Structures are given as C-alpha cells and as structure tokens.
Amino acid sequence: MEQTLVVLKPDAVLRGLIGEIVGRFEKVGLKIVAAKFLMVKKELGEKHYPADRESFLRGMGEKTLENYKKMGADPVKLLGTADSLEIGRMIREWLIEYISTGPVFAFVLEGPHAVELVRKLCGHTLPLISPPGTIRGDFCYDSSYLANTAKRAIKNLIHASGSIEEAKYEIPLWFSPAEIYSYERVEERVMR
Ligand code: ADP
Ligand code: MG
C-alpha cells in the first residue's frame, strides 16, 4: 500500500478539468485520503521544488536536453546553457512562479502501487509525446520548445510524486497527519 501526492496545477483548474482528472483516479480504484483547494505561497512552492535536490534538478535538465536533441534545437540558443543542472535551476524558478499563478487542487491518493499507477495515468512530462489515454496526452499539447521560447514552465496540468521517496517528502509539505483520513472503499472488499 502506497500514498502519493497529486497537485492539479493552475492550468487544470482554469480549464475546468478537476472533475475529469479526479474521476480517472477514482475509477481505477485509487482512494482519495486527503484533499484541499489552495493558492500556493512562495514558501511552499520553494519546498515542493527543492533547490538542494540535485537529482531532481539534473533530471529536469537531462529530460530537456534529450528532447532538444530529438528536435534538433540548440539549448545554448534557447536557454543560454547546455548544462543540465543549470537548466534544472532555471526550470525550478519557472515552476515556482507557475504553481502560484492561480489556485491548485491538491490531494493524496492511496492504493497498491499508487505511485507508479498514478504516474502511468498522468503520462510523460512532455504533453507532446505523452500517449493518448493518459491525462497529459488527452488534455494538453505543450512542449519544451513552446515553453522555453516563452521562458516559462511546461503547462502539463498535473504534478504527481515521481517515486515513493518523493511522495514521503512531499505529502507532509501539503498535509498534516490529521488531514489524512482512513476509510475503506467498496472495491477493497472485492479485491480481498
Ligand atoms: P514530472 O512532472 O513528470 O515529474 P519533472 O519532475 O522532471 O517532471 O519536472 C517537473 C515539472 O517541470 C514538469 O511537470 C514541467 O511542468 C516542468 N518542466 C520540465 N521540463 C521543463 C522544461 N524543459 N521547460 C519548462 N518546464 C519544464
Ligand atoms: Mg517530478
């Protein structure tokens, strides 16, 4: 049994996609154990996208470089650098700004393999290459090219913890233990 953090980013809220996206998780059998609607303050944004987690920053940079290579785009021309860590740091600034441009809907999902299952339903970070059937593939089309020429974060509707370790770090940033509930869903009986 795992718990994972999901945040519907401001573009999902502004586009009226909360119900559609939450419904997908519910139908799979994932259980909502906490939820809140809020404006993200800078302090929470900075903790959620930590400056000191080099693997997170490099990961974003490397994914970006890989995508640029495929597109034949020059990272130095577009971003001023080809260093994955530097690119990661730049994206982090855009992310903190993006996540606080409007209200977000944050919730915790619980279930067997919840972290991996939720990531599968979300699809790839880059909406352009996220397959149909996934949330990002079905409801958005942004790309790193579009985002980075405008010097902003990729608008891909949703954040979901990338690993069990990430979920354990992220959930307490958004929810206190008293805000996380325990109950049984009907399917749990069927699956016993
Ligand atoms: P994921 O959200 O799939 O876990 P990452 O953790 O690698 O992806 O990146 C966090 C977020 O940073 C992404 O969801 C996206 O909004 C943004 N992002 C990633 N790469 C870029 C990029 N090249 N330019 C702008 N924003 C980006
Ligand atoms: Mg991530």
XYZ file of N, CA, C and O and ligand atoms in Angstrom:
796
model
N 0.842 -1.200 0.000
C 0.000 0.000 0.000
C 0.876 1.249 0.000
O 1.782 1.365 0.793
N 0.590 2.146 -0.908
C 1.388 3.380 -1.004
C 0.473 4.608 -1.007
O -0.701 4.512 -1.341
N 1.057 5.741 -0.639
C 0.360 7.024 -0.785
C 1.192 7.902 -1.712
O 2.419 7.831 -1.707
N 0.508 8.723 -2.498
C 1.215 9.612 -3.425
C 0.530 10.966 -3.486
O -0.692 11.047 -3.286
N 1.314 12.011 -3.729
C 0.737 13.365 -3.794
C 0.425 13.742 -5.243
O 1.247 13.556 -6.135
N -0.783 14.266 -5.438
C -1.160 14.794 -6.754
C -1.544 16.256 -6.578
O -2.254 16.605 -5.638
N -1.061 17.114 -7.474
C -1.472 18.527 -7.466
C -1.973 18.874 -8.862
O -1.227 18.734 -9.838
N -3.231 19.296 -8.949
C -3.745 19.779 -10.236
C -3.322 21.234 -10.340
O -3.737 22.084 -9.551
N -2.433 21.504 -11.284
C -1.796 22.808 -11.413
C -2.802 23.858 -11.911
O -3.893 23.506 -12.369
N -2.440 25.157 -11.825
C -3.408 26.208 -12.172
C -4.069 26.043 -13.545
O -5.238 26.373 -13.708
N -3.352 25.516 -14.550
C -3.979 25.371 -15.881
C -5.128 24.363 -15.844
O -6.139 24.537 -16.523
N -5.008 23.325 -15.017
C -6.088 22.327 -14.901
C -7.324 22.956 -14.258
O -8.459 22.723 -14.694
N -7.090 23.780 -13.231
C -8.205 24.432 -12.527
C -8.874 25.448 -13.463
O -10.098 25.460 -13.626
N -8.065 26.293 -14.130
C -8.613 27.333 -15.012
C -9.384 26.731 -16.180
O -10.321 27.328 -16.686
N -8.982 25.538 -16.604
C -9.650 24.902 -17.748
C -10.814 24.003 -17.331
O -11.408 23.326 -18.166
N -11.124 23.984 -16.041
C -12.284 23.211 -15.583
C -12.107 21.712 -15.700
O -13.061 20.986 -15.978
N -10.880 21.237 -15.468
C -10.604 19.805 -15.652
C -10.491 19.029 -14.336
O -10.124 17.858 -14.346
N -10.804 19.668 -13.215
C -10.631 18.983 -11.923
C -11.447 17.677 -11.896
O -10.910 16.609 -11.599
N -12.737 17.789 -12.203
C -13.618 16.616 -12.114
C -13.183 15.494 -13.028
O -13.107 14.333 -12.618
N -12.859 15.841 -14.254
C -12.433 14.840 -15.240
C -11.183 14.089 -14.746
O -11.107 12.866 -14.826
N -10.214 14.837 -14.236
C -8.953 14.201 -13.834
C -9.137 13.385 -12.556
O -8.711 12.225 -12.484
N -9.810 13.959 -11.564
C -10.013 13.220 -10.308
C -10.811 11.937 -10.591
O -10.519 10.872 -10.046
N -11.795 12.047 -11.495
C -12.628 10.896 -11.847
C -11.823 9.729 -12.389
O -12.124 8.564 -12.116
N -10.793 10.026 -13.146
C -9.965 8.954 -13.709
C -9.294 8.141 -12.600
O -9.224 6.923 -12.657
N -8.769 8.851 -11.605
C -8.111 8.141 -10.500
C -9.124 7.345 -9.684
O -8.861 6.216 -9.281
N -10.282 7.956 -9.451
C -11.314 7.279 -8.660
C -11.746 5.983 -9.329
O -11.924 4.964 -8.673
N -11.916 6.046 -10.653
C -12.422 4.869 -11.376
C -11.425 3.724 -11.382
O -11.812 2.566 -11.453
N -10.142 4.046 -11.337
C -9.127 2.991 -11.286
C -9.180 2.266 -9.938
O -8.775 1.110 -9.819
N -9.707 2.957 -8.924
C -9.802 2.339 -7.602
C -8.875 2.975 -6.586
O -8.755 2.489 -5.467
N -8.214 4.061 -7.018
C -7.344 4.757 -6.062
C -8.213 5.559 -5.097
O -9.214 6.153 -5.486
N -7.820 5.558 -3.838
C -8.635 6.173 -2.786
C -8.104 7.559 -2.431
O -6.920 7.722 -2.149
N -9.006 8.564 -2.437
C -8.620 9.910 -2.004
C -8.619 9.905 -0.478
O -9.658 9.648 0.134
N -7.470 10.163 0.136
C -7.415 10.154 1.599
C -7.199 11.553 2.192
O -7.262 11.744 3.393
N -6.944 12.541 1.304
C -6.813 13.939 1.737
C -7.008 14.815 0.520
O -6.693 14.386 -0.595
N -7.555 16.024 0.709
C -7.726 16.942 -0.425
C -7.864 18.373 0.062
O -8.427 18.631 1.129
N -7.341 19.325 -0.717
C -7.560 20.751 -0.424
C -7.370 21.614 -1.668
O -6.643 21.246 -2.590
N -8.072 22.759 -1.654
C -8.026 23.721 -2.745
C -7.326 24.954 -2.198
O -7.762 25.503 -1.182
N -6.240 25.386 -2.799
C -5.471 26.473 -2.196
C -4.652 27.268 -3.204
O -4.402 26.805 -4.316
N -4.244 28.458 -2.776
C -3.253 29.246 -3.510
C -1.902 28.873 -2.904
O -1.747 28.905 -1.686
N -0.950 28.537 -3.732
C 0.359 28.118 -3.229
C 1.222 29.340 -2.925
O 1.473 30.158 -3.815
N 1.647 29.453 -1.679
C 2.543 30.555 -1.302
C 3.968 30.202 -1.744
O 4.306 29.038 -1.897
N 4.780 31.241 -1.926
C 6.139 31.049 -2.428
C 6.914 30.022 -1.589
O 7.644 29.192 -2.116
N 6.714 30.080 -0.289
C 7.456 29.199 0.621
C 7.164 27.719 0.331
O 8.075 26.892 0.296
N 5.884 27.402 0.098
C 5.511 26.013 -0.215
C 6.061 25.623 -1.588
O 6.600 24.527 -1.765
N 5.959 26.543 -2.561
C 6.496 26.272 -3.902
C 7.983 25.958 -3.848
O 8.464 25.028 -4.497
N 8.701 26.711 -3.027
C 10.157 26.515 -2.927
C 10.515 25.188 -2.275
O 11.508 24.564 -2.625
N 9.690 24.768 -1.329
C 9.959 23.473 -0.672
C 9.552 22.313 -1.584
O 10.201 21.275 -1.621
N 8.434 22.505 -2.275
C 7.929 21.442 -3.152
C 8.908 21.163 -4.298
O 9.058 20.025 -4.733
N 9.540 22.235 -4.785
C 10.563 22.086 -5.832
C 11.906 22.452 -5.201
O 12.416 23.553 -5.392
N 12.516 21.530 -4.443
C 13.667 21.887 -3.612
C 14.925 22.227 -4.413
O 15.262 21.549 -5.378
N 15.595 23.285 -3.961
C 16.812 23.759 -4.641
C 17.993 22.839 -4.370
O 18.957 22.818 -5.133
N 17.917 22.061 -3.276
C 19.085 21.256 -2.896
C 18.981 19.793 -3.344
O 19.840 18.990 -3.001
N 17.916 19.435 -4.064
C 17.857 18.045 -4.577
C 18.408 18.022 -6.000
O 17.708 18.214 -6.963
N 19.723 17.757 -6.064
C 20.406 17.855 -7.346
C 19.839 16.863 -8.367
O 19.738 17.179 -9.553
N 19.441 15.674 -7.892
C 18.937 14.655 -8.830
C 17.650 15.143 -9.513
O 17.427 14.898 -10.696
N 16.821 15.858 -8.763
C 15.579 16.411 -9.321
C 15.892 17.481 -10.372
O 15.350 17.481 -11.481
N 16.831 18.380 -10.027
C 17.190 19.469 -10.943
C 17.860 18.929 -12.207
O 17.486 19.279 -13.326
N 18.828 18.024 -11.999
C 19.521 17.437 -13.149
C 18.567 16.646 -14.032
O 18.669 16.654 -15.253
N 17.643 15.918 -13.379
C 16.653 15.109 -14.111
C 15.854 15.969 -15.079
O 15.687 15.612 -16.246
N 15.391 17.124 -14.599
C 14.625 18.028 -15.468
C 15.505 18.527 -16.609
O 15.070 18.607 -17.753
N 16.756 18.869 -16.266
C 17.706 19.358 -17.277
C 17.998 18.301 -18.331
O 17.977 18.587 -19.532
N 18.213 17.066 -17.866
C 18.566 15.994 -18.808
C 17.402 15.663 -19.744
O 17.588 15.477 -20.941
N 16.182 15.599 -19.152
C 14.997 15.333 -19.985
C 14.866 16.423 -21.053
O 14.526 16.156 -22.199
N 15.147 17.644 -20.658
C 15.039 18.782 -21.579
C 16.079 18.667 -22.700
O 15.755 18.824 -23.881
N 17.334 18.332 -22.314
C 18.399 18.213 -23.321
C 18.101 17.092 -24.317
O 18.305 17.244 -25.528
N 17.584 15.985 -23.791
C 17.231 14.832 -24.627
C 16.187 15.250 -25.669
O 16.283 14.939 -26.848
N 15.188 15.989 -25.179
C 14.105 16.435 -26.050
C 14.605 17.432 -27.100
O 14.217 17.378 -28.269
N 15.502 18.316 -26.696
C 16.056 19.299 -27.637
C 16.836 18.593 -28.741
O 16.778 18.978 -29.901
N 17.578 17.542 -28.343
C 18.388 16.793 -29.294
C 17.475 16.194 -30.366
O 17.741 16.285 -31.560
N 16.366 15.602 -29.884
C 15.399 14.995 -30.805
C 14.825 16.029 -31.764
O 14.581 15.752 -32.929
N 14.607 17.240 -31.249
C 14.009 18.298 -32.071
C 15.050 19.022 -32.918
O 14.706 19.861 -33.733
N 16.325 18.741 -32.646
C 17.395 19.457 -33.346
C 17.502 20.901 -32.873
O 17.965 21.776 -33.609
N 17.054 21.170 -31.639
C 17.109 22.532 -31.093
C 18.392 22.718 -30.289
O 18.887 21.774 -29.690
N 18.902 23.927 -30.302
C 20.155 24.229 -29.616
C 19.861 24.794 -28.215
O 19.337 25.900 -28.098
N 20.206 24.035 -27.144
C 19.912 24.511 -25.793
C 20.592 25.838 -25.470
O 20.034 26.672 -24.750
N 21.796 26.038 -26.018
C 22.522 27.292 -25.726
C 21.775 28.486 -26.322
O 21.646 29.535 -25.690
N 21.232 28.283 -27.521
C 20.487 29.368 -28.174
C 19.191 29.656 -27.414
O 18.804 30.803 -27.209
N 18.505 28.577 -27.003
C 17.193 28.737 -26.363
C 17.286 29.121 -24.889
O 16.479 29.892 -24.381
N 18.266 28.520 -24.204
C 18.310 28.695 -22.744
C 19.592 29.356 -22.243
O 19.714 29.659 -21.064
N 20.553 29.501 -23.128
C 21.813 30.131 -22.736
C 22.811 29.172 -22.109
O 23.900 29.586 -21.725
N 22.463 27.878 -22.008
C 23.386 26.889 -21.448
C 23.002 25.472 -21.881
O 21.838 25.221 -22.218
N 24.005 24.567 -21.853
C 23.728 23.155 -22.146
C 24.047 22.313 -20.919
O 24.190 21.105 -20.994
N 24.150 22.958 -19.762
C 24.454 22.261 -18.519
C 23.149 21.846 -17.840
O 22.299 22.693 -17.545
N 23.000 20.526 -17.579
C 21.709 20.019 -17.093
C 21.315 20.621 -15.739
O 20.144 20.932 -15.501
N 22.306 20.831 -14.878
C 21.999 21.386 -13.551
C 21.537 22.844 -13.666
O 20.566 23.260 -13.023
N 22.223 23.576 -14.510
C 21.851 24.991 -14.705
C 20.449 25.102 -15.314
O 19.649 25.962 -14.917
N 20.161 24.216 -16.259
C 18.825 24.214 -16.884
C 17.778 23.856 -15.825
O 16.725 24.486 -15.724
N 18.105 22.856 -15.002
C 17.195 22.446 -13.922
C 16.880 23.604 -12.985
O 15.731 23.815 -12.595
N 17.907 24.377 -12.652
C 17.716 25.523 -11.745
C 16.808 26.580 -12.375
O 15.973 27.184 -11.702
N 16.977 26.772 -13.668
C 16.159 27.755 -14.383
C 14.694 27.301 -14.398
O 13.786 28.085 -14.104
N 14.489 26.030 -14.699
C 13.119 25.489 -14.754
C 12.466 25.585 -13.382
O 11.287 25.912 -13.265
N 13.262 25.338 -12.334
C 12.718 25.411 -10.971
C 12.114 26.801 -10.704
O 11.038 26.913 -10.126
N 12.805 27.845 -11.111
C 12.282 29.209 -10.920
C 10.947 29.377 -11.643
O 9.995 29.930 -11.095
N 10.876 28.879 -12.872
C 9.634 28.996 -13.648
C 8.515 28.202 -12.992
O 7.358 28.611 -12.999
N 8.873 27.052 -12.405
C 7.870 26.180 -11.771
C 7.250 26.835 -10.540
O 6.034 26.766 -10.335
N 8.092 27.469 -9.743
C 7.608 28.126 -8.524
C 6.638 29.245 -8.899
O 5.606 29.432 -8.273
N 6.974 29.947 -9.980
C 6.113 31.017 -10.489
C 4.783 30.413 -11.008
O 3.697 30.855 -10.626
N 4.880 29.387 -11.828
C 3.711 28.738 -12.464
C 2.726 28.205 -11.430
O 1.521 28.453 -11.517
N 3.235 27.506 -10.417
C 2.368 26.836 -9.444
C 1.610 27.848 -8.572
O 0.614 27.504 -7.938
N 2.085 29.119 -8.573
C 1.412 30.113 -7.732
C 0.606 31.135 -8.539
O 0.170 32.149 -8.010
N 0.388 30.860 -9.851
C -0.357 31.826 -10.678
C -1.867 31.733 -10.478
O -2.610 32.585 -10.965
N -2.348 30.693 -9.798
C -3.783 30.532 -9.561
C -3.988 29.402 -8.592
O -3.014 28.737 -8.213
N -5.242 29.152 -8.187
C -5.463 28.081 -7.221
C -5.134 26.698 -7.786
O -5.200 26.483 -8.989
N -4.751 25.818 -6.886
C -4.468 24.425 -7.269
C -5.348 23.501 -6.426
O -5.840 23.897 -5.365
N -5.537 22.284 -6.916
C -6.286 21.274 -6.160
C -5.318 20.155 -5.825
O -4.803 19.478 -6.716
N -5.021 20.019 -4.536
C -4.027 19.028 -4.112
C -4.718 17.884 -3.381
O -5.653 18.113 -2.610
N -4.279 16.675 -3.634
C -4.854 15.531 -2.914
C -3.851 14.397 -2.781
O -2.834 14.361 -3.475
N -4.163 13.505 -1.851
C -3.318 12.332 -1.636
C -4.120 11.108 -2.051
O -5.281 10.957 -1.660
N -3.518 10.269 -2.875
C -4.165 9.029 -3.293
C -3.479 7.854 -2.627
O -2.255 7.839 -2.468
N -4.287 6.880 -2.256
C -3.744 5.686 -1.598
C -4.190 4.444 -2.364
O -5.314 4.387 -2.862
N -3.303 3.473 -2.438
C -3.652 2.215 -3.089
C -2.414 1.384 -3.331
O -1.296 1.872 -3.152
N -2.592 0.126 -3.765
C -1.432 -0.697 -4.083
C -0.704 -0.106 -5.291
O -1.362 0.272 -6.259
N 0.589 0.013 -5.216
C 1.402 0.592 -6.301
C 0.929 1.991 -6.690
O 1.017 2.386 -7.860
N 0.416 2.752 -5.736
C -0.209 4.043 -6.066
C 0.739 4.979 -6.825
O 0.315 5.643 -7.772
N 2.011 5.016 -6.430
C 2.943 5.964 -7.053
C 3.081 5.667 -8.551
O 2.877 6.543 -9.399
N 3.382 4.398 -8.861
C 3.603 4.017 -10.259
C 2.313 4.132 -11.075
O 2.308 4.576 -12.232
N 1.208 3.703 -10.456
C -0.092 3.724 -11.128
C -0.484 5.155 -11.522
O -0.918 5.413 -12.648
N -0.285 6.079 -10.601
C -0.657 7.475 -10.862
C 0.230 8.056 -11.967
O -0.245 8.749 -12.859
N 1.525 7.746 -11.928
C 2.437 8.247 -12.971
C 2.024 7.712 -14.338
O 2.077 8.423 -15.332
N 1.604 6.435 -14.373
C 1.171 5.845 -15.638
C -0.051 6.588 -16.195
O -0.132 6.873 -17.387
N -0.999 6.900 -15.310
C -2.212 7.596 -15.746
C -1.918 9.028 -16.194
O -2.579 9.553 -17.076
N -0.899 9.661 -15.571
C -0.530 11.041 -15.951
C 0.116 11.076 -17.324
O -0.123 11.982 -18.109
N 0.984 10.108 -17.596
C 1.723 10.117 -18.864
C 3.066 10.798 -18.731
O 3.533 11.069 -17.629
N 3.686 11.092 -19.853
C 5.029 11.675 -19.880
C 4.997 13.150 -19.471
O 4.007 13.838 -19.699
N 6.111 13.614 -18.917
C 6.255 15.029 -18.545
C 5.910 15.960 -19.715
O 5.271 16.995 -19.525
N 6.348 15.576 -20.899
C 6.117 16.428 -22.078
C 4.801 16.032 -22.751
O 4.710 14.966 -23.360
N 3.791 16.893 -22.667
C 2.474 16.555 -23.229
C 2.543 16.132 -24.697
O 1.832 15.217 -25.114
N 3.425 16.768 -25.450
C 3.532 16.476 -26.882
C 3.807 14.995 -27.156
O 3.328 14.449 -28.144
N 4.577 14.349 -26.279
C 4.893 12.937 -26.523
C 4.174 12.008 -25.558
O 4.414 10.812 -25.545
N 3.274 12.536 -24.760
C 2.520 11.696 -23.839
C 1.398 10.993 -24.609
O 0.632 11.639 -25.314
N 1.299 9.677 -24.512
C 0.350 8.966 -25.386
C -1.119 9.265 -25.085
O -1.464 9.636 -23.959
N -1.977 9.088 -26.113
C -3.410 9.224 -25.901
C -3.862 8.246 -24.824
O -3.280 7.172 -24.685
N -4.856 8.629 -24.067
C -5.312 7.763 -22.977
C -4.752 8.230 -21.650
O -5.321 7.970 -20.601
N -3.612 8.937 -21.700
C -3.063 9.496 -20.460
C -3.644 10.903 -20.262
O -4.120 11.519 -21.219
N -3.577 11.388 -19.036
C -4.131 12.720 -18.740
C -3.411 13.793 -19.558
O -4.042 14.629 -20.207
N -2.087 13.747 -19.547
C -1.343 14.772 -20.291
C -1.501 14.583 -21.807
O -1.508 15.551 -22.560
N -1.624 13.341 -22.254
C -1.798 13.084 -23.690
C -3.170 13.499 -24.180
O -3.328 13.932 -25.326
N -4.163 13.378 -23.339
C -5.543 13.661 -23.767
C -5.928 15.133 -23.653
O -6.811 15.593 -24.371
N -5.310 15.855 -22.719
C -5.836 17.197 -22.430
C -4.876 18.356 -22.634
O -5.213 19.490 -22.314
N -3.644 18.113 -23.090
C -2.767 19.257 -23.339
C -1.756 18.960 -24.436
O -1.562 17.797 -24.801
N -1.130 20.014 -24.958
C -0.212 19.830 -26.087
C 1.098 20.578 -25.926
O 1.872 20.702 -26.868
N 1.387 21.076 -24.749
C 2.576 21.918 -24.573
C 3.861 21.130 -24.862
O 3.879 19.906 -24.816
N 4.927 21.854 -25.169
C 6.229 21.224 -25.427
C 7.313 22.070 -24.791
O 7.080 23.230 -24.442
N 8.526 21.491 -24.669
C 9.597 22.288 -24.075
C 9.956 23.433 -25.013
O 10.368 24.501 -24.571
N 9.780 23.230 -26.319
C 10.085 24.314 -27.261
C 9.162 25.509 -27.024
O 9.624 26.641 -26.847
N 7.851 25.246 -26.985
C 6.880 26.331 -26.749
C 7.150 27.010 -25.404
O 7.176 28.235 -25.301
N 7.357 26.181 -24.380
C 7.534 26.715 -23.032
C 8.824 27.519 -22.926
O 8.832 28.631 -22.388
N 9.905 26.965 -23.456
C 11.207 27.590 -23.229
C 11.435 28.820 -24.092
O 12.166 29.734 -23.689
N 10.796 28.892 -25.268
C 10.921 30.128 -26.032
C 10.169 31.249 -25.308
O 10.519 32.418 -25.431
N 9.144 30.882 -24.532
C 8.420 31.887 -23.735
C 9.006 32.017 -22.327
O 8.467 32.743 -21.492
N 10.097 31.291 -22.052
C 10.762 31.316 -20.735
C 9.770 31.040 -19.599
O 9.624 31.809 -18.653
N 9.084 29.921 -19.724
C 8.125 29.529 -18.688
C 8.146 28.008 -18.523
O 8.766 27.291 -19.322
N 7.448 27.528 -17.483
C 7.356 26.089 -17.244
C 6.396 25.452 -18.243
O 5.493 26.118 -18.762
N 6.601 24.174 -18.493
C 5.684 23.418 -19.351
C 4.357 23.259 -18.625
O 4.314 22.789 -17.487
N 3.272 23.665 -19.288
C 1.954 23.546 -18.677
C 1.398 22.165 -18.981
O 0.870 21.918 -20.066
N 1.558 21.278 -18.006
C 1.144 19.878 -18.219
C 0.122 19.418 -17.183
O 0.033 18.241 -16.855
N -0.653 20.353 -16.669
C -1.850 20.109 -15.849
C -1.657 19.543 -14.460
O -2.412 19.840 -13.550
N -0.659 18.660 -14.316
C -0.666 17.842 -13.093
C 0.735 17.571 -12.568
O 1.675 17.396 -13.352
N 0.844 17.561 -11.263
C 2.065 17.059 -10.614
C 1.717 15.754 -9.921
O 0.662 15.659 -9.292
N 2.587 14.777 -10.013
C 2.417 13.545 -9.233
C 3.786 13.101 -8.740
O 4.766 13.180 -9.496
N 3.871 12.657 -7.501
C 5.158 12.218 -6.943
C 5.809 11.202 -7.889
O 5.146 10.290 -8.382
N 7.129 11.375 -8.090
C 7.837 10.525 -9.044
C 8.350 9.213 -8.471
O 8.735 8.323 -9.220
N 8.380 9.097 -7.150
C 8.876 7.871 -6.511
C 8.301 7.809 -5.097
O 7.773 8.813 -4.601
N 8.432 6.653 -4.464
C 7.936 6.509 -3.091
C 8.659 7.501 -2.180
O 8.056 8.140 -1.324
N 9.954 7.640 -2.416
C 10.770 8.563 -1.617
C 10.274 10.007 -1.788
O 10.132 10.755 -0.808
N 9.970 10.387 -3.030
C 9.472 11.734 -3.306
C 8.113 11.942 -2.623
O 7.853 13.002 -2.051
N 7.264 10.922 -2.669
C 5.934 11.022 -2.041
C 6.073 11.236 -0.543
O 5.365 12.056 0.053
N 7.017 10.536 0.074
C 7.220 10.660 1.531
C 7.730 12.043 1.907
O 7.467 12.541 2.999
N 8.471 12.670 1.018
C 8.943 14.031 1.260
C 7.820 15.036 1.017
O 7.638 15.992 1.777
N 7.042 14.811 -0.058
C 6.063 15.820 -0.493
C 4.778 15.860 0.338
O 4.267 16.950 0.637
N 4.237 14.700 0.691
C 2.921 14.676 1.366
C 2.907 15.555 2.622
O 2.011 16.383 2.783
N 3.901 15.443 3.515
C 3.868 16.288 4.728
C 4.015 17.790 4.468
O 3.677 18.597 5.334
N 4.509 18.159 3.285
C 4.591 19.592 2.961
C 3.197 20.166 2.744
O 2.934 21.334 3.022
N 2.292 19.330 2.258
C 0.953 19.783 1.854
C -0.134 19.446 2.867
O -1.142 20.121 2.947
N 0.059 18.355 3.628
C -0.983 17.888 4.548
C -0.395 17.497 5.900
O 0.644 16.842 5.959
N -1.122 17.896 6.970
C -0.716 17.422 8.298
C -1.302 16.016 8.471
O -2.279 15.668 7.791
N -0.763 15.218 9.400
C -1.301 13.866 9.595
C -2.810 13.877 9.879
O -3.534 12.993 9.430
N -3.293 14.908 10.601
C -4.727 14.977 10.946
C -5.614 15.225 9.730
O -6.824 15.000 9.780
N -5.017 15.695 8.631
C -5.814 15.967 7.417
C -5.889 14.753 6.487
O -6.508 14.807 5.428
N -5.237 13.682 6.879
C -5.230 12.468 6.051
C -6.122 11.427 6.730
O -5.916 11.088 7.897
N -7.152 10.956 5.993
C -8.160 10.086 6.596
C -7.998 8.639 6.173
O -7.445 8.333 5.117
N -8.569 7.781 7.019
C -8.504 6.349 6.756
C -9.932 5.815 6.656
O -10.752 6.085 7.531
N -10.264 5.137 5.574
C -11.592 4.533 5.409
C -11.481 3.424 4.372
O -10.448 3.290 3.714
N -12.555 2.651 4.225
C -12.488 1.541 3.271
C -13.375 1.813 2.067
O -14.528 2.210 2.224
N -12.834 1.594 0.881
C -13.662 1.702 -0.318
C -14.223 0.335 -0.651
O -13.632 -0.687 -0.334
N -15.369 0.326 -1.346
C -16.080 -0.917 -1.639
C -15.196 -1.914 -2.391
O -15.197 -3.109 -2.098
N -14.413 -1.422 -3.357
C -13.575 -2.344 -4.157
C -12.602 -3.140 -3.303
O -12.166 -4.206 -3.693
N -12.218 -2.557 -2.167
C -11.228 -3.249 -1.348
C -11.735 -4.621 -0.915
O -10.983 -5.571 -0.829
N -13.061 -4.708 -0.682
C -13.667 -5.987 -0.303
C -13.612 -6.966 -1.487
O -13.330 -8.120 -1.345
N -13.886 -6.436 -2.676
C -13.889 -7.268 -3.885
C -12.497 -7.834 -4.149
O -12.344 -8.964 -4.613
N -11.475 -7.059 -3.862
C -10.104 -7.454 -4.183
C -9.457 -8.340 -3.132
O -8.335 -8.795 -3.331
N -10.137 -8.581 -2.037
C -9.523 -9.379 -0.966
C -9.289 -10.816 -1.387
O -10.049 -11.354 -2.167
P 7.190 15.351 -13.844
O 6.192 16.468 -13.554
O 6.699 14.481 -14.961
O 7.591 14.584 -12.628
P 9.803 16.657 -13.679
O 9.765 16.356 -12.213
O 11.005 16.238 -14.445
O 8.518 16.057 -14.428
O 9.619 18.219 -13.905
C 8.733 18.957 -13.086
C 7.955 19.923 -13.942
O 8.851 20.848 -14.549
C 7.203 19.336 -15.145
O 5.974 18.759 -14.799
C 7.042 20.548 -16.037
O 5.929 21.334 -15.652
C 8.307 21.339 -15.757
N 9.357 21.160 -16.792
C 10.093 20.064 -17.026
N 10.962 20.283 -18.051
C 10.765 21.557 -18.456
C 11.330 22.399 -19.461
N 12.276 21.988 -20.299
N 10.883 23.655 -19.561
C 9.936 24.116 -18.762
N 9.344 23.388 -17.802
C 9.740 22.119 -17.641
Mg 8.682 15.161 -10.962
